[in-house]
PDB file of C-alpha atoms in Angstrom:
ATOM      1  CA  MET A 268      45.256  12.158  -7.396  1.00 41.00           C
ATOM      2  CA  ILE A 269      44.659  10.414  -3.774  1.00 42.00           C
ATOM      3  CA  ALA A 270      44.811   7.189  -6.053  1.00 43.00           C
ATOM      4  CA  GLU A 271      48.109   8.595  -7.259  1.00 42.00           C
ATOM      5  CA  LEU A 272      49.780   8.976  -3.919  1.00 39.00           C
ATOM      6  CA  LYS A 273      48.634   6.056  -3.178  1.00 41.00           C
ATOM      7  CA  LYS A 274      50.850   4.049  -6.007  1.00 44.00           C
ATOM      8  CA  GLN A 275      53.609   6.012  -4.791  1.00 43.00           C
ATOM      9  CA  PRO A 276      56.355   4.702  -2.126  1.00 44.00           C
ATOM     10  CA  ARG A 277      55.630   5.953   1.224  1.00 52.00           C
ATOM     11  CA  ASN A 278      58.906   7.915   1.056  1.00 77.00           C
ATOM     12  CA  ALA A 279      60.226   8.209  -2.148  1.00 79.00           C
ATOM     13  CA  SER A 280      62.731  10.866  -1.039  1.00 89.00           C
ATOM     14  CA  PRO A 281      65.931   9.654  -1.956  1.00 91.00           C
ATOM     15  CA  LYS A 282      64.487   8.502  -5.586  1.00 93.00           C
ATOM     16  CA  ILE A 283      63.574  12.029  -5.848  1.00 95.00           C
ATOM     17  CA  LEU A 284      66.791  13.565  -4.956  1.00 93.00           C
ATOM     18  CA  GLY A 285      68.768  11.343  -7.058  1.00 92.00           C
ATOM     19  CA  ALA A 286      66.792  12.891  -9.805  1.00 94.00           C
ATOM     20  CA  ALA A 287      67.082  16.174  -9.008  1.00 91.00           C
ATOM     21  CA  ARG A 288      70.658  15.527  -9.054  1.00 89.00           C
ATOM     22  CA  ALA A 289      70.624  13.637 -12.307  1.00 90.00           C
ATOM     23  CA  ILE A 290      68.770  16.595 -13.945  1.00 89.00           C
ATOM     24  CA  ALA A 291      71.507  19.376 -11.839  1.00 85.00           C
ATOM     25  CA  LEU A 292      74.472  17.099 -13.351  1.00 84.00           C
ATOM     26  CA  ARG A 293      73.103  16.672 -17.134  1.00 87.00           C
ATOM     27  CA  GLU A 294      71.640  19.771 -17.617  1.00 85.00           C
ATOM     28  CA  GLY A 295      72.259  22.254 -14.440  1.00 82.00           C
ATOM     29  CA  ALA A 296      70.693  22.856 -11.601  1.00 82.00           C
ATOM     30  CA  GLY A 297      68.265  26.062 -13.067  1.00 84.00           C
ATOM     31  CA  LYS A 298      66.325  23.132 -14.796  1.00 89.00           C
ATOM     32  CA  ILE A 299      65.412  21.394 -11.576  1.00 90.00           C
ATOM     33  CA  THR A 300      61.498  21.546 -11.886  1.00 93.00           C
ATOM     34  CA  ILE A 301      58.793  19.506 -10.306  1.00 96.00           C
ATOM     35  CA  ASP A 302      57.576  18.002 -13.663  1.00 96.00           C
ATOM     36  CA  ALA A 303      61.334  17.448 -14.737  1.00 96.00           C
ATOM     37  CA  VAL A 304      62.125  15.685 -11.138  1.00 96.00           C
ATOM     38  CA  ALA A 305      58.753  13.653 -11.748  1.00 96.00           C
ATOM     39  CA  ARG A 306      60.006  12.903 -15.508  1.00 96.00           C
ATOM     40  CA  GLU A 307      63.404  11.712 -14.412  1.00 96.00           C
ATOM     41  CA  SER A 308      62.419   9.684 -11.349  1.00 95.00           C
ATOM     42  CA  GLY A 309      59.822   7.896 -12.953  1.00 95.00           C
ATOM     43  CA  LEU A 310      56.929   8.964 -10.264  1.00 94.00           C
ATOM     44  CA  SER A 311      54.308  11.010 -11.007  1.00 94.00           C
ATOM     45  CA  LYS A 312      53.836  14.839 -10.249  1.00 95.00           C
ATOM     46  CA  GLY A 313      51.672  14.088  -7.493  1.00 94.00           C
ATOM     47  CA  GLY A 314      54.043  11.758  -6.019  1.00 92.00           C
ATOM     48  CA  VAL A 315      57.069  14.372  -6.174  1.00 95.00           C
ATOM     49  CA  LEU A 316      54.602  16.810  -4.485  1.00 95.00           C
ATOM     50  CA  TYR A 317      53.912  14.444  -1.782  1.00 93.00           C
ATOM     51  CA  ASN A 318      57.498  14.173  -0.664  1.00 93.00           C
ATOM     52  CA  PHE A 319      58.508  18.236  -1.514  1.00 94.00           C
ATOM     53  CA  PRO A 320      55.281  20.438  -1.821  1.00 94.00           C
ATOM     54  CA  THR A 321      57.662  23.123  -3.492  1.00 92.00           C
ATOM     55  CA  LYS A 322      60.577  23.174  -5.168  1.00 90.00           C
ATOM     56  CA  LYS A 323      62.170  25.392  -2.309  1.00 90.00           C
ATOM     57  CA  ALA A 324      61.272  22.206  -0.323  1.00 92.00           C
ATOM     58  CA  LEU A 325      62.783  20.333  -2.811  1.00 92.00           C
ATOM     59  CA  LEU A 326      65.999  22.515  -2.652  1.00 89.00           C
ATOM     60  CA  ALA A 327      65.658  22.161   0.949  1.00 90.00           C
ATOM     61  CA  GLY A 328      66.158  18.363   0.963  1.00 91.00           C
ATOM     62  CA  LEU A 329      68.908  18.478  -1.412  1.00 89.00           C
ATOM     63  CA  LEU A 330      70.999  20.929   1.262  1.00 89.00           C
ATOM     64  CA  ASP A 331      69.670  18.222   4.050  1.00 90.00           C
ATOM     65  CA  GLU A 332      71.232  15.518   1.816  1.00 89.00           C
ATOM     66  CA  MET A 333      74.544  17.546   1.199  1.00 87.00           C
ATOM     67  CA  LEU A 334      74.798  18.081   4.641  1.00 89.00           C
ATOM     68  CA  ALA A 335      74.599  14.533   5.399  1.00 90.00           C
ATOM     69  CA  GLU A 336      77.242  13.714   2.961  1.00 87.00           C
ATOM     70  CA  HIS A 337      79.269  16.542   4.612  1.00 88.00           C
ATOM     71  CA  ARG A 338      78.878  14.527   8.112  1.00 90.00           C
ATOM     72  CA  GLU A 339      80.113  11.469   6.683  1.00 89.00           C
ATOM     73  CA  ARG A 340      83.362  13.352   4.975  1.00 86.00           C
ATOM     74  CA  LEU A 341      83.688  14.341   8.683  1.00 87.00           C
ATOM     75  CA  ALA A 342      83.205  11.121  10.281  1.00 89.00           C
ATOM     76  CA  SER A 343      85.749   9.277   7.801  1.00 88.00           C
ATOM     77  CA  VAL A 344      88.698  11.812   8.892  1.00 87.00           C
ATOM     78  CA  PRO A 345      90.792   8.825  11.217  1.00 86.00           C
ATOM     79  CA  GLU A 346      90.395   9.897  14.747  1.00 82.00           C
ATOM     80  CA  GLY A 347      93.266  11.080  17.238  1.00 79.00           C
ATOM     81  CA  HIS A 348      93.584  14.214  14.884  1.00 75.00           C
ATOM     82  CA  SER A 349      92.885  17.283  17.034  1.00 76.00           C
ATOM     83  CA  SER A 350      91.850  19.178  13.960  1.00 88.00           C
ATOM     84  CA  ARG A 351      89.556  16.520  12.763  1.00 89.00           C
ATOM     85  CA  THR A 352      86.752  18.669  11.888  1.00 92.00           C
ATOM     86  CA  LEU A 353      88.857  21.518   9.731  1.00 93.00           C
ATOM     87  CA  ARG A 354      90.376  18.145   8.084  1.00 92.00           C
ATOM     88  CA  GLY A 355      86.637  17.566   7.294  1.00 91.00           C
ATOM     89  CA  HIS A 356      85.829  20.638   5.838  1.00 92.00           C
ATOM     90  CA  LEU A 357      88.841  21.125   3.829  1.00 93.00           C
ATOM     91  CA  GLU A 358      88.021  17.229   2.310  1.00 89.00           C
ATOM     92  CA  THR A 359      84.095  18.279   1.581  1.00 88.00           C
ATOM     93  CA  VAL A 360      85.555  21.431  -0.666  1.00 89.00           C
ATOM     94  CA  LEU A 361      88.255  18.680  -2.170  1.00 88.00           C
ATOM     95  CA  GLN A 362      85.311  16.163  -2.782  1.00 86.00           C
ATOM     96  CA  ALA A 363      82.694  18.244  -4.187  1.00 82.00           C
ATOM     97  CA  GLY A 364      82.153  18.196  -7.518  1.00 76.00           C
ATOM     98  CA  SER A 365      80.599  20.572  -9.807  1.00 72.00           C
ATOM     99  CA  THR A 366      77.228  18.847  -9.678  1.00 70.00           C
ATOM    100  CA  ASP A 367      77.573  19.874  -6.007  1.00 79.00           C
ATOM    101  CA  ASP A 368      78.686  23.802  -7.195  1.00 80.00           C
ATOM    102  CA  ASP A 369      75.610  23.498  -9.375  1.00 78.00           C
ATOM    103  CA  LEU A 370      73.381  22.695  -6.877  1.00 81.00           C
ATOM    104  CA  SER A 371      74.814  25.091  -4.262  1.00 84.00           C
ATOM    105  CA  MET A 372      74.147  27.965  -6.458  1.00 83.00           C
ATOM    106  CA  ALA A 373      70.754  27.247  -6.744  1.00 82.00           C
ATOM    107  CA  ILE A 374      70.311  27.027  -3.144  1.00 86.00           C
ATOM    108  CA  LEU A 375      71.884  30.228  -2.692  1.00 84.00           C
ATOM    109  CA  ALA A 376      69.811  31.655  -5.477  1.00 79.00           C
ATOM    110  CA  VAL A 377      66.443  30.788  -4.058  1.00 81.00           C
ATOM    111  CA  SER A 378      67.832  31.862  -0.497  1.00 85.00           C
ATOM    112  CA  ALA A 379      67.933  35.440  -1.719  1.00 84.00           C
ATOM    113  CA  SER A 380      63.998  35.479  -1.491  1.00 83.00           C
ATOM    114  CA  ASP A 381      63.667  33.230   1.747  1.00 88.00           C
ATOM    115  CA  PRO A 382      67.096  33.165   4.014  1.00 91.00           C
ATOM    116  CA  ASN A 383      65.458  30.948   5.994  1.00 91.00           C
ATOM    117  CA  LEU A 384      66.031  28.150   3.560  1.00 89.00           C
ATOM    118  CA  LEU A 385      70.002  28.494   5.213  1.00 91.00           C
ATOM    119  CA  ASP A 386      69.377  27.466   8.459  1.00 93.00           C
ATOM    120  CA  PRO A 387      70.291  24.107   8.779  1.00 93.00           C
ATOM    121  CA  LEU A 388      73.491  24.974   7.034  1.00 92.00           C
ATOM    122  CA  ARG A 389      74.058  28.016   9.802  1.00 93.00           C
ATOM    123  CA  ARG A 390      73.565  25.481  12.836  1.00 95.00           C
ATOM    124  CA  GLU A 391      75.706  22.953  10.951  1.00 94.00           C
ATOM    125  CA  LEU A 392      78.560  25.287  10.452  1.00 94.00           C
ATOM    126  CA  SER A 393      77.932  27.053  14.321  1.00 96.00           C
ATOM    127  CA  ARG A 394      78.441  23.553  15.785  1.00 95.00           C
ATOM    128  CA  ASP A 395      81.611  22.879  13.330  1.00 95.00           C
ATOM    129  CA  VAL A 396      83.212  26.310  14.509  1.00 96.00           C
ATOM    130  CA  GLU A 397      82.571  25.321  17.876  1.00 95.00           C
ATOM    131  CA  ARG A 398      84.391  21.857  17.645  1.00 92.00           C
ATOM    132  CA  ILE A 399      87.051  23.388  15.839  1.00 93.00           C
ATOM    133  CA  ARG A 400      87.732  26.305  18.292  1.00 91.00           C
ATOM    134  CA  SER A 401      87.594  23.971  21.449  1.00 90.00           C
ATOM    135  CA  ASP A 402      89.514  21.133  19.384  1.00 88.00           C
ATOM    136  CA  ALA A 403      92.476  23.727  18.510  1.00 88.00           C
ATOM    137  CA  GLN A 404      95.284  24.860  20.753  1.00 88.00           C
ATOM    138  CA  ASP A 405      95.280  28.031  18.502  1.00 93.00           C
ATOM    139  CA  ASP A 406      91.450  29.072  17.978  1.00 91.00           C
ATOM    140  CA  THR A 407      92.392  32.129  16.156  1.00 95.00           C
ATOM    141  CA  ALA A 408      94.935  30.050  13.770  1.00 95.00           C
ATOM    142  CA  ALA A 409      92.234  27.767  13.455  1.00 95.00           C
ATOM    143  CA  MET A 410      89.730  29.796  12.140  1.00 96.00           C
ATOM    144  CA  VAL A 411      91.932  31.604   9.952  1.00 96.00           C
ATOM    145  CA  LEU A 412      92.046  28.047   8.325  1.00 96.00           C
ATOM    146  CA  LEU A 413      88.576  27.542   7.888  1.00 96.00           C
ATOM    147  CA  LEU A 414      87.718  30.997   6.831  1.00 96.00           C
ATOM    148  CA  ALA A 415      90.445  29.897   4.202  1.00 96.00           C
ATOM    149  CA  ILE A 416      88.730  27.065   3.222  1.00 95.00           C
ATOM    150  CA  GLN A 417      85.303  28.717   3.080  1.00 93.00           C
ATOM    151  CA  GLY A 418      87.041  31.021   0.754  1.00 92.00           C
ATOM    152  CA  LEU A 419      88.331  28.468  -1.752  1.00 90.00           C
ATOM    153  CA  ARG A 420      84.607  26.885  -1.571  1.00 89.00           C
ATOM    154  CA  PHE A 421      82.971  30.275  -2.621  1.00 88.00           C
ATOM    155  CA  GLN A 422      86.151  30.943  -5.077  1.00 87.00           C
ATOM    156  CA  ARG A 423      85.301  27.655  -6.727  1.00 85.00           C
ATOM    157  CA  LEU A 424      81.185  27.813  -6.463  1.00 84.00           C
ATOM    158  CA  LEU A 425      81.345  31.798  -8.154  1.00 83.00           C
ATOM    159  CA  ARG A 426      84.178  30.685 -10.656  1.00 82.00           C
ATOM    160  CA  LEU A 427      86.464  33.432  -9.590  1.00 85.00           C
ATOM    161  CA  ALA A 428      90.166  33.279 -10.984  1.00 84.00           C
ATOM    162  CA  ASP A 429      92.267  31.043  -9.028  1.00 79.00           C
ATOM    163  CA  GLY A 430      95.572  30.797 -10.612  1.00 80.00           C
ATOM    164  CA  ASP A 431      96.857  27.997 -12.539  1.00 83.00           C
ATOM    165  CA  ALA A 432      96.569  24.136 -11.433  1.00 83.00           C
ATOM    166  CA  ASP A 433      99.979  24.014  -9.975  1.00 88.00           C
ATOM    167  CA  GLN A 434      98.922  27.187  -7.736  1.00 88.00           C
ATOM    168  CA  GLN A 435      95.793  25.726  -6.615  1.00 88.00           C
ATOM    169  CA  ASP A 436      97.808  22.548  -5.473  1.00 91.00           C
ATOM    170  CA  ALA A 437     100.342  24.355  -3.958  1.00 93.00           C
ATOM    171  CA  VAL A 438      97.770  26.372  -1.705  1.00 92.00           C
ATOM    172  CA  ILE A 439      95.758  23.450  -1.046  1.00 93.00           C
ATOM    173  CA  ASP A 440      98.972  21.419   0.054  1.00 95.00           C
ATOM    174  CA  ARG A 441     100.059  24.867   2.308  1.00 96.00           C
ATOM    175  CA  LEU A 442      96.346  24.352   4.225  1.00 95.00           C
ATOM    176  CA  LYS A 443      97.101  20.453   4.753  1.00 94.00           C
ATOM    177  CA  ASP A 444     100.067  21.701   6.060  1.00 95.00           C
ATOM    178  CA  MET A 445      98.839  24.538   8.328  1.00 95.00           C
ATOM    179  CA  ILE A 446      96.428  22.045   9.745  1.00 94.00           C
ATOM    180  CA  ASP A 447      99.208  19.715  10.599  1.00 91.00           C
ATOM    181  CA  GLU A 448     100.931  22.570  12.158  1.00 91.00           C
ATOM    182  CA  LEU A 449      98.001  22.832  14.510  1.00 88.00           C
ATOM    183  CA  GLU A 450      98.583  19.781  15.792  1.00 79.00           C
TER     184      GLU A 450
END
């Protein structure tokens, strides 16, 4: 096994996380296993385990990657908007694909047995809430909008009834208008 580890790149995390996402996209997040990720990535099982010793660690890595993507979306909102963080949250929901939803559900399922897995998400959201509240002239209205955006995210994750596409578009347009009204 030592020889196997030496053959692996020193940090194959991006390749491994890409393989896990590919599996989630093709087969669903429930099919992500260490063995499946090793096959998909072309690495040995030992190479995957070197980077992510457990499936929980792999899912934590995927959560970290998803949070980094969220931060990138926040950063992509143009400067000068007092509701920049709130806009970024809406963009994160709107740009999330079915793979992100499947991965989110897998992370939530694992967090049922280990709630600490969600600590990075909790810390990130706490920082975002503070920014949203401090940037808004009406922090209560800003929080109502954030909670509505989070509700939209969970509605999509759980595949709950959401009306037709026209209604969804109208809701999203109204959320955007309400964010504009905060400025």
